[in-house]
mmCIF file of C-alpha atoms in Angstrom:
data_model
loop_
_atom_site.group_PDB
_atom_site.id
_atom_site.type_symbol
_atom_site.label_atom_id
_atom_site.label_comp_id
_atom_site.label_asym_id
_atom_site.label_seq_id
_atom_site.Cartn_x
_atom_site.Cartn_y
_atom_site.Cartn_z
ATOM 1 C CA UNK A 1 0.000 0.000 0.000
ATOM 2 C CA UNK A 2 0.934 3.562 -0.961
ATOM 3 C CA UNK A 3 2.322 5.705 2.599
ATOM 4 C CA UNK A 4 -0.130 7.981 3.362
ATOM 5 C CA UNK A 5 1.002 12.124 3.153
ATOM 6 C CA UNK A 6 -0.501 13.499 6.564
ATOM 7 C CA UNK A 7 0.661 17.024 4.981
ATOM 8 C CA UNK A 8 -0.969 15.798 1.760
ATOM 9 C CA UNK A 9 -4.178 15.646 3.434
ATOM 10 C CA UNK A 10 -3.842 18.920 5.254
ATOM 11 C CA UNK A 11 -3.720 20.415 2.329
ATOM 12 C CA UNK A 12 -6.802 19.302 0.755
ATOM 13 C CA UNK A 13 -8.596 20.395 3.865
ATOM 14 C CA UNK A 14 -9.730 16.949 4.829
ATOM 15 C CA UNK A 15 -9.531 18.220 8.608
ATOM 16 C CA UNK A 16 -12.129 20.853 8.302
ATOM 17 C CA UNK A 17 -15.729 19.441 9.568
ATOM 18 C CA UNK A 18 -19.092 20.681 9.242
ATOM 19 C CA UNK A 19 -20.000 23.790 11.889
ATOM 20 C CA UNK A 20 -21.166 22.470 15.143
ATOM 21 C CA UNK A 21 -24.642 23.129 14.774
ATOM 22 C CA UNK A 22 -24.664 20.483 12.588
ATOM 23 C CA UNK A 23 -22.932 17.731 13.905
ATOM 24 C CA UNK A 24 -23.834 14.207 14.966
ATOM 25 C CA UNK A 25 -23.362 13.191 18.935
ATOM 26 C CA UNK A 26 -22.068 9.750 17.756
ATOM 27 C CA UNK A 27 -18.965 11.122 15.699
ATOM 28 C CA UNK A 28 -17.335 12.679 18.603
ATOM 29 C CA UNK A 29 -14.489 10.091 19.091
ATOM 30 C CA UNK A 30 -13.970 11.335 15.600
ATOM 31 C CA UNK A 31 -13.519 15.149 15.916
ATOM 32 C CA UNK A 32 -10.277 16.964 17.863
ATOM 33 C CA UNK A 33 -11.897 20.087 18.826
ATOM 34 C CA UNK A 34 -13.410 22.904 17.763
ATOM 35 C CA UNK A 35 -12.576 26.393 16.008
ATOM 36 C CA UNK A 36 -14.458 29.366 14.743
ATOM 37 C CA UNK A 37 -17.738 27.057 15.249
ATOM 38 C CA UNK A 38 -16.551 24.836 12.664
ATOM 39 C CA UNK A 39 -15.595 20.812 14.404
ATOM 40 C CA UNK A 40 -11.753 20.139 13.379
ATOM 41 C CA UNK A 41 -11.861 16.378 12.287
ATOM 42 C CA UNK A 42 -8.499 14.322 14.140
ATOM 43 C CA UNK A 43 -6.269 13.314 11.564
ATOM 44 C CA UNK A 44 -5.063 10.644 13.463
ATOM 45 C CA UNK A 45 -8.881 8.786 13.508
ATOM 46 C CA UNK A 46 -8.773 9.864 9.741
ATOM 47 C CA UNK A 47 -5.651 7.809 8.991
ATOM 48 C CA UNK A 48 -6.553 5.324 10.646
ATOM 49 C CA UNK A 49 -9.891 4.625 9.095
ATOM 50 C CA UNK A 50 -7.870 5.210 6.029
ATOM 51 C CA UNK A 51 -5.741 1.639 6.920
ATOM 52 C CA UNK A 52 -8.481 0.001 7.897
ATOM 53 C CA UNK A 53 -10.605 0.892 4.785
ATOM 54 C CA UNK A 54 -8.029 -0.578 2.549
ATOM 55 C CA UNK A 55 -7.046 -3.515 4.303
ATOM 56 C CA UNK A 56 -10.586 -4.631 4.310
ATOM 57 C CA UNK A 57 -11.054 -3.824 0.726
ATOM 58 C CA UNK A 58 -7.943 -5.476 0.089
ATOM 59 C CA UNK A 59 -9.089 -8.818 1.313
ATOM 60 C CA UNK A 60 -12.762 -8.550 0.508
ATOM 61 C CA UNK A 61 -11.672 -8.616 -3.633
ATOM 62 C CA UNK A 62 -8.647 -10.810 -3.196
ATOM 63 C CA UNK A 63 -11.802 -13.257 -2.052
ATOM 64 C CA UNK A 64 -13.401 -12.373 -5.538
ATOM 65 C CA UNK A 65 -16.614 -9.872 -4.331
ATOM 66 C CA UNK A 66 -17.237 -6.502 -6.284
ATOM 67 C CA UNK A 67 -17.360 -3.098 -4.788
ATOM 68 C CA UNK A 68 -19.449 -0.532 -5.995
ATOM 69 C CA UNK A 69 -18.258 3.035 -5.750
ATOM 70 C CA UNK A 70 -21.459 5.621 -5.097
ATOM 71 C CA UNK A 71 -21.179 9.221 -5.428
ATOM 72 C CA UNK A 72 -23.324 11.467 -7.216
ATOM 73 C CA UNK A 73 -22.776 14.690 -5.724
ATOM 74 C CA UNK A 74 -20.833 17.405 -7.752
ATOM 75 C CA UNK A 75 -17.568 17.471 -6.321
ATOM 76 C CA UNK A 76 -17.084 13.310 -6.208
ATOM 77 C CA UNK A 77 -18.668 12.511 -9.225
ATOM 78 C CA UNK A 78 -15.657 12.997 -11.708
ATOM 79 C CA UNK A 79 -13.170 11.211 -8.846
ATOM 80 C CA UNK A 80 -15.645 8.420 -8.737
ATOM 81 C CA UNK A 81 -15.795 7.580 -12.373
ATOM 82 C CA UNK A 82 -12.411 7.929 -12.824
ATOM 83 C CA UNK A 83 -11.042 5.911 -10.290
ATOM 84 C CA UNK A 84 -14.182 3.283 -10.379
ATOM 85 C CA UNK A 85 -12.711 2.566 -14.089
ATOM 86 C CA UNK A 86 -8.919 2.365 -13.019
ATOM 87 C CA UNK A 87 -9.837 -0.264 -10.787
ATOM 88 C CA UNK A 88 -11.802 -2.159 -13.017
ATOM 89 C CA UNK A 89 -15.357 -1.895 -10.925
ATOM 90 C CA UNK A 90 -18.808 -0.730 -11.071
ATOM 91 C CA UNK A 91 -19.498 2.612 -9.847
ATOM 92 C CA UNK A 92 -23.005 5.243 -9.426
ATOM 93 C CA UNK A 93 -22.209 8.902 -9.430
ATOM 94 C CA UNK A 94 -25.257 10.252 -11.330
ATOM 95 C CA UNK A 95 -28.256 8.814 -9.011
ATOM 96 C CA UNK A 96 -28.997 5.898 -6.814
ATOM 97 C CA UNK A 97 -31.757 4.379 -8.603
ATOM 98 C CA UNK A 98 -34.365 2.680 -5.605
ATOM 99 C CA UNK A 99 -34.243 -0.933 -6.017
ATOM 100 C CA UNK A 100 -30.916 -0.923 -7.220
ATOM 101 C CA UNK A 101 -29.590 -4.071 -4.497
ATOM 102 C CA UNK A 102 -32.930 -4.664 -2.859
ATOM 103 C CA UNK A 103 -34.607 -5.468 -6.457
ATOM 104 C CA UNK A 104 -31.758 -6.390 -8.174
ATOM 105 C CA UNK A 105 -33.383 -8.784 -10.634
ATOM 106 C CA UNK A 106 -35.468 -5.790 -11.860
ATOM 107 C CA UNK A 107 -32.759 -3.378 -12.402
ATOM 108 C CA UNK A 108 -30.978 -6.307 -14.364
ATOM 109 C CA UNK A 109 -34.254 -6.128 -16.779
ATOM 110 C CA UNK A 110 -33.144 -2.563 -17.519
ATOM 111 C CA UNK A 111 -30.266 -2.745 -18.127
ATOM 112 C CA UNK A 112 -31.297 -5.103 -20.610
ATOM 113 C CA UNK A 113 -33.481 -3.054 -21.987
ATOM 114 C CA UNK A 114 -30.358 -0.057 -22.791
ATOM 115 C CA UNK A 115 -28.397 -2.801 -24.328
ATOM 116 C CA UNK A 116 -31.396 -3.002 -26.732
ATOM 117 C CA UNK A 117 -31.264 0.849 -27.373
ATOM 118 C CA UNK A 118 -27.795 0.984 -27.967
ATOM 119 C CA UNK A 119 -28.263 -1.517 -30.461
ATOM 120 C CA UNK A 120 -31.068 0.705 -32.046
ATOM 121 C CA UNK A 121 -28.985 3.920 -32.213
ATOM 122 C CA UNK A 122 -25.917 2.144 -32.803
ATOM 123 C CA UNK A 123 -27.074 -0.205 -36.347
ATOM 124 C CA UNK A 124 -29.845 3.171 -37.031
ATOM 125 C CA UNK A 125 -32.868 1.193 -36.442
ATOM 126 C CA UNK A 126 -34.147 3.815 -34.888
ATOM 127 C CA UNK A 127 -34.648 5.721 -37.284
ATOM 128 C CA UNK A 128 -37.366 3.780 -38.788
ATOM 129 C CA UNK A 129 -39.636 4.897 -36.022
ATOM 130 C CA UNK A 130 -41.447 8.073 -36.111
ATOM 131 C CA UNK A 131 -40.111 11.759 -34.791
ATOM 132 C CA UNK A 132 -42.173 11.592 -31.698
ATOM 133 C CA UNK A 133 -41.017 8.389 -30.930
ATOM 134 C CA UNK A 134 -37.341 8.650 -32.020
ATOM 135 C CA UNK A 135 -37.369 11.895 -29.654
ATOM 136 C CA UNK A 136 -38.700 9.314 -26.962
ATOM 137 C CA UNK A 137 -35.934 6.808 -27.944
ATOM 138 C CA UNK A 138 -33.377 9.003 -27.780
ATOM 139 C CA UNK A 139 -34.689 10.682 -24.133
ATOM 140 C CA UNK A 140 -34.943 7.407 -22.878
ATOM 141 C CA UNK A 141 -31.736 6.247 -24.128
ATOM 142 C CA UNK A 142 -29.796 9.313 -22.249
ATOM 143 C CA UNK A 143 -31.257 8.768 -19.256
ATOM 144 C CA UNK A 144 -30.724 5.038 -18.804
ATOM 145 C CA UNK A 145 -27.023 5.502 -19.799
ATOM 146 C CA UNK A 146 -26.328 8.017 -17.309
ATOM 147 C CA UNK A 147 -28.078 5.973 -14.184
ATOM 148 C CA UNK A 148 -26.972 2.791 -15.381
ATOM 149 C CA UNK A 149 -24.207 2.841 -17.398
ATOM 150 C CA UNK A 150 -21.733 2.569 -14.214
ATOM 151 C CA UNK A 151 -23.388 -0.935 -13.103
ATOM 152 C CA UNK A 152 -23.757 -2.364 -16.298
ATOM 153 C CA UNK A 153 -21.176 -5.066 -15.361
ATOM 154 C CA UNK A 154 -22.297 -5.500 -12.627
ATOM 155 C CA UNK A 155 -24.022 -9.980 -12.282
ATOM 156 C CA UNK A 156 -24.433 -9.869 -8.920
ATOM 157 C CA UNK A 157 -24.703 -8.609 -5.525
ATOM 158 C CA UNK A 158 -21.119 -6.731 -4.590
ATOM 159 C CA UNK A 159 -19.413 -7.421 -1.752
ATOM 160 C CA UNK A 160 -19.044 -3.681 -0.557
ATOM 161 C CA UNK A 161 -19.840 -0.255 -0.964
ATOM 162 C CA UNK A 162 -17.740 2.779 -1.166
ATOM 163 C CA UNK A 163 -19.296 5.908 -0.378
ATOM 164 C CA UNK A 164 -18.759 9.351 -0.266
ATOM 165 C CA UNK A 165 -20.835 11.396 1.846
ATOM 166 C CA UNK A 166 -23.567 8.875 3.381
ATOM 167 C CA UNK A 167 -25.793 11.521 4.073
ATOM 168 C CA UNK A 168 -25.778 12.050 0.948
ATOM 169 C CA UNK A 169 -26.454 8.751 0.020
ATOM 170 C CA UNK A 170 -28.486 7.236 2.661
ATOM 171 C CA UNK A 171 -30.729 5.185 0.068
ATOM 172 C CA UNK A 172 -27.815 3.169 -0.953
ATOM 173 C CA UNK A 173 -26.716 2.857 2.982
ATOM 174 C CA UNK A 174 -30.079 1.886 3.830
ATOM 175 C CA UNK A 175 -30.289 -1.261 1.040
ATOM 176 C CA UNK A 176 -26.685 -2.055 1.990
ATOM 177 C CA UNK A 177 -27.625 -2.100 5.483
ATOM 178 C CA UNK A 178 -30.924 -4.317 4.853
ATOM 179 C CA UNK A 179 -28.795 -6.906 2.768
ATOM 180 C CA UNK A 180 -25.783 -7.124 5.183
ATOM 181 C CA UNK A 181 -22.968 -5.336 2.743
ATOM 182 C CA UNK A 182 -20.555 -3.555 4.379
ATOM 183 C CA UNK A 183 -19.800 0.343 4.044
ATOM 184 C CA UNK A 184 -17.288 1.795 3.201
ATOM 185 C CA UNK A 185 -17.814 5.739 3.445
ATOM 186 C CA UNK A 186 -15.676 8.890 3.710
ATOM 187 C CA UNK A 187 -18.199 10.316 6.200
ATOM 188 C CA UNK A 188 -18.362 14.145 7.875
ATOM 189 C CA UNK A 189 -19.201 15.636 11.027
ATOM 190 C CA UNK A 190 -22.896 15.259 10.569
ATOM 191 C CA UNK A 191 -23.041 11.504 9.403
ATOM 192 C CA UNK A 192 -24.280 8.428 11.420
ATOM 193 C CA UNK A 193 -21.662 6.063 11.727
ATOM 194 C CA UNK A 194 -23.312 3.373 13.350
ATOM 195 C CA UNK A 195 -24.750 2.454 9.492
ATOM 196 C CA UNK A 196 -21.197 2.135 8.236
ATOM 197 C CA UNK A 197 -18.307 -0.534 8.920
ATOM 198 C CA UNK A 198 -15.789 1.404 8.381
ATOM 199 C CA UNK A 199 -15.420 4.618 8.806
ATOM 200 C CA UNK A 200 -13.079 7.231 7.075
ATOM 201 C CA UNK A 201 -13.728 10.808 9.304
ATOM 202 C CA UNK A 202 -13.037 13.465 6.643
ATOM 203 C CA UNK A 203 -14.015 16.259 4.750
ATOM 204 C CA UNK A 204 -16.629 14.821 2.218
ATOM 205 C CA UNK A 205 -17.100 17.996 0.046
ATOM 206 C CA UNK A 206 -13.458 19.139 -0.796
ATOM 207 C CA UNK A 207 -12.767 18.298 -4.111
ATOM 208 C CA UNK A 208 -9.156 17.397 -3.172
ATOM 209 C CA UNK A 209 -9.558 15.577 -0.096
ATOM 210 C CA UNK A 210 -12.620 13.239 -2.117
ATOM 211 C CA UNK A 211 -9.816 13.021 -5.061
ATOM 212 C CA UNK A 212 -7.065 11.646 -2.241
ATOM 213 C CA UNK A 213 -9.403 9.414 -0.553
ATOM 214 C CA UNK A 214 -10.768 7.679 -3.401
ATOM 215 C CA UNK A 215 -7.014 7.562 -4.935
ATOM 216 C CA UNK A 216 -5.713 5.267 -2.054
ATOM 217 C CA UNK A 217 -9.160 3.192 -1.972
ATOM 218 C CA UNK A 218 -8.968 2.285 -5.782
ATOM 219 C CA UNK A 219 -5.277 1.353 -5.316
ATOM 220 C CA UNK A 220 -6.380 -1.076 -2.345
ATOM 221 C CA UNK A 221 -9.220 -2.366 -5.041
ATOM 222 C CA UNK A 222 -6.263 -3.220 -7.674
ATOM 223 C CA UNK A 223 -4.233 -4.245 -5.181
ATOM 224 C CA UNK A 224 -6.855 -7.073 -4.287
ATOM 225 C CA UNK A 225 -7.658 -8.112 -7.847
ATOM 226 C CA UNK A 226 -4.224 -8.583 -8.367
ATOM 227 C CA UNK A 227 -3.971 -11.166 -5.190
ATOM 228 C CA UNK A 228 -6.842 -12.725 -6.910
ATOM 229 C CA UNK A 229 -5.622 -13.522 -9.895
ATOM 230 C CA UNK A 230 -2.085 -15.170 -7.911
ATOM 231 C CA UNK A 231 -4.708 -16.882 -5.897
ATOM 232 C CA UNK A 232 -6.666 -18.334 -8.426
ATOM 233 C CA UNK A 233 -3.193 -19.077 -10.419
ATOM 234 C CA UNK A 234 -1.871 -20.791 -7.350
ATOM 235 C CA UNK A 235 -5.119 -22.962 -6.693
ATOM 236 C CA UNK A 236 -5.082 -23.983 -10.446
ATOM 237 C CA UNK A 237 -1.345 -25.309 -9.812
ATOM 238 C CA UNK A 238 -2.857 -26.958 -6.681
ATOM 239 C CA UNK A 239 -5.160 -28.744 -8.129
ATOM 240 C CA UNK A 240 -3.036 -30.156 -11.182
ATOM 241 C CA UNK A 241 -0.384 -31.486 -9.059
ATOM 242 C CA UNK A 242 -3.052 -32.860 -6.140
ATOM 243 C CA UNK A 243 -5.042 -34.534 -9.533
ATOM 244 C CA UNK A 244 -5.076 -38.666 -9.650
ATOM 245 C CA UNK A 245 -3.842 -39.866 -12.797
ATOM 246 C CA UNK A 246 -5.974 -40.978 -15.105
ATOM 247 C CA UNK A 247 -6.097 -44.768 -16.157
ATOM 248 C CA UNK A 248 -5.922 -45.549 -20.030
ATOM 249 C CA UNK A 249 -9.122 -46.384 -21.621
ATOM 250 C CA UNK A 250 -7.948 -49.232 -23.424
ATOM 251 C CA UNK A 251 -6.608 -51.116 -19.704
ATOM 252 C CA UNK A 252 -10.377 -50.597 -18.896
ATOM 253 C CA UNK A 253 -11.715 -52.142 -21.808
ATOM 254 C CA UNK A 254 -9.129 -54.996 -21.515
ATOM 255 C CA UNK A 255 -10.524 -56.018 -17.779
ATOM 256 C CA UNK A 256 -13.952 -55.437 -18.971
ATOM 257 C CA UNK A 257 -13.321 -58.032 -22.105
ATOM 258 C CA UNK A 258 -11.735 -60.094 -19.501
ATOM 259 C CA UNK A 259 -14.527 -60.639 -17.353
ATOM 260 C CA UNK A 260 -16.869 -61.072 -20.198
ATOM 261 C CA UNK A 261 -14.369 -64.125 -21.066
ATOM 262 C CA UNK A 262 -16.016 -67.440 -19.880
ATOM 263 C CA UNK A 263 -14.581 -69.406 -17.286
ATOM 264 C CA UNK A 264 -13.311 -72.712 -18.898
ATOM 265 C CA UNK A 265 -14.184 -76.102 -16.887
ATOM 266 C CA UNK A 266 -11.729 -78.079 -15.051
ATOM 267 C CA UNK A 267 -11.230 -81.492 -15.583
ATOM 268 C CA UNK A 268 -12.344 -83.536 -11.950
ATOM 269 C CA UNK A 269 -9.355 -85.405 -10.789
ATOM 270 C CA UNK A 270 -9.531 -89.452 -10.856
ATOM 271 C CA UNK A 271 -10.561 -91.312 -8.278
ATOM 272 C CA UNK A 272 -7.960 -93.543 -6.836
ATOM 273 C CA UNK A 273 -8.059 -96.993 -7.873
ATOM 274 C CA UNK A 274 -8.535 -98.631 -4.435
ATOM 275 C CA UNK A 275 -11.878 -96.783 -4.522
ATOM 276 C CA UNK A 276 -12.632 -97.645 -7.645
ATOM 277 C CA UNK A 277 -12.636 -101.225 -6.906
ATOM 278 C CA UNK A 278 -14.688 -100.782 -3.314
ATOM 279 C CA UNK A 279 -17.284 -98.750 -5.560
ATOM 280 C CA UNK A 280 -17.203 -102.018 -8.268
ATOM 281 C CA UNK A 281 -17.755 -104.818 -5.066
ATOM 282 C CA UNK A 282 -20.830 -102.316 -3.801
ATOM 283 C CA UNK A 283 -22.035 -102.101 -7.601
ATOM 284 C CA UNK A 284 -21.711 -98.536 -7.060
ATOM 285 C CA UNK A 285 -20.308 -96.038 -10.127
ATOM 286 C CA UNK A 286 -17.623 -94.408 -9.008
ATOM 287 C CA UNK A 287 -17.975 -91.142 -7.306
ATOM 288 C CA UNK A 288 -21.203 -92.251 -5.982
ATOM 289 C CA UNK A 289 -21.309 -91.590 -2.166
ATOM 290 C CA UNK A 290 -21.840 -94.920 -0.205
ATOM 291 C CA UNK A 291 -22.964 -95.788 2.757
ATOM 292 C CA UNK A 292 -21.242 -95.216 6.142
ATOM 293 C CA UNK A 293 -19.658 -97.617 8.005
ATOM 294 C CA UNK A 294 -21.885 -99.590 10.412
ATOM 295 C CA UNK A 295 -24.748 -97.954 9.045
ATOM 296 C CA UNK A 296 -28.471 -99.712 9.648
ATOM 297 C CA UNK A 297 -30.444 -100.306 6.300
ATOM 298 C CA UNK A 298 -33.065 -98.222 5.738
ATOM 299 C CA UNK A 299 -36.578 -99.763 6.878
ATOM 300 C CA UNK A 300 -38.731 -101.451 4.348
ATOM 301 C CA UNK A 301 -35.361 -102.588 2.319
ATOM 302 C CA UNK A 302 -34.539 -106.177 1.411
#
């Protein structure tokens, strides 16, 4: 992981907190005092939710799981795009649509649907339609793209969110919270940090400070996809050297022709000639099983 600049951070202003009229009770182990009515956030707390933040992240990708980046106010959404992309993962900085992880299957129709219209405008089919409706198209086609374009790769459920400002965006805190996924959130003075699991104390509406914050976050995201990829290289080794090898197919058929084969009969051994000529005196063939020595004839005989 990158070292984090403490002076770096300072100078985006990441210190500065909302005034103290509008703070939250619950994000006072977070703040180091106050000055001029405005809460001074503690650096220290802000670092340190900083580790934390992209140690999880690390591990939570290394394990596979998507994170979805969500900001749509002014100042985060061009650091959210840019950094969601860097890092390979889906990201919302236009608006949280309702639904969006609480009816996922729904929002998956949709974005089915703006495949089909980029087909449309893309081939010209659309053009077939009339004005009125190629003026719908079009509207339709704009809007979809910018709510959905970000989570258009998105197959399933991620395995985090990264948010800045969770006031902000308390719909997509509130569905994360209802489906157990974990929050990640650069969160102010007046934020509720109970809702989040990890919490990064910092200004949430400097440009600068959202640009720095997202920087190191996306750099723990790539960090974890790349221990994914050794991971799944390393269990693929694993698994090829743990492998039986496999019997040939023609030993198989061979045992199977085998004991298809029939059994050939084995000549009975000879009797030996001493009983040969006890079975002739008792008019017996030989082989035939006599009687025992000393044993009574059976009643009614001769």
């Amino acid at each position: 992981m990158a070292n984090l600049q403490v002076q770096e951070l300072i100078d985006a202003g990441i210190h500065f907190g909302h005034p103290a009229s509008r703070w939250n009770p619950k994000m006072a182990p977070y703040i180091y005092g106050r000055r001029n009515f405005i809460h001074i956030i503690d650096l220290k707390e802000t670092v340190k939710g900083l580790i934390r933040a992209k140690k999880f992240l690390i591990r939570l990708v290394a394990e596979g799981k998507d994170v979805i980046f969500v900001g749509t106010k002014r100042q985060a959404r061009a650091a959210i795009e840019q950094e969601a992309k860097r890092c390979a993962m889906p990201y919302v900085s236009y608006r949280w649509l309702g639904g969006t992880l609480t009816n996922f299957r729904t929002i998956r129709s949709r974005m089915s649907h703006l495949d089909e219209l980029d087909q449309m405008v893309a081939s010209g089919a659309i053009n077939a339609h009339s004005k009125k409706m190629i003026s719908h198209l079009q509207r339709e086609h704009r809007k979809m793209k910018r709510n959905l374009d970000g989570i258009r790769t998105l197959e399933r459920l991620p395995g985090a969110l990264v948010v800045v400002d969770p006031v902000r965006e308390k719909n997509a805190v509130r569905e994360a919270k209802k489906l157990n996924v974990p929050v990640v959130a650069l969160a102010d003075t007046e934020a509720d940090p109970d809702d989040l699991a990890v919490v990064i104390p910092g200004n949430d509406d400097a440009m600068r400070a959202i640009e720095i914050i997202l920087k190191h976050v996306a750099d723990a995201v790539a960090e974890g996809r790349a221990n994914r990829a050794a991971i799944a290289a390393r269990e693929g080794e694993g698994q090829a050297l743990t492998r039986a090898p496999s019997r040939p197919r023609a030993r198989g058929t061979q045992r199977a022709a085998e004991a298809e084969r029939p059994v050939p009969e084995m000549p009975l051994p000879k009797p030996h000639p001493a009983l040969q000529e006890g079975a002739a005196e008792s008019g017996k063939a030989p082989g035939e099983p006599g009687k025992a020595p000393g044993e009574a004839p059976a009643p009614g005989g001769s």
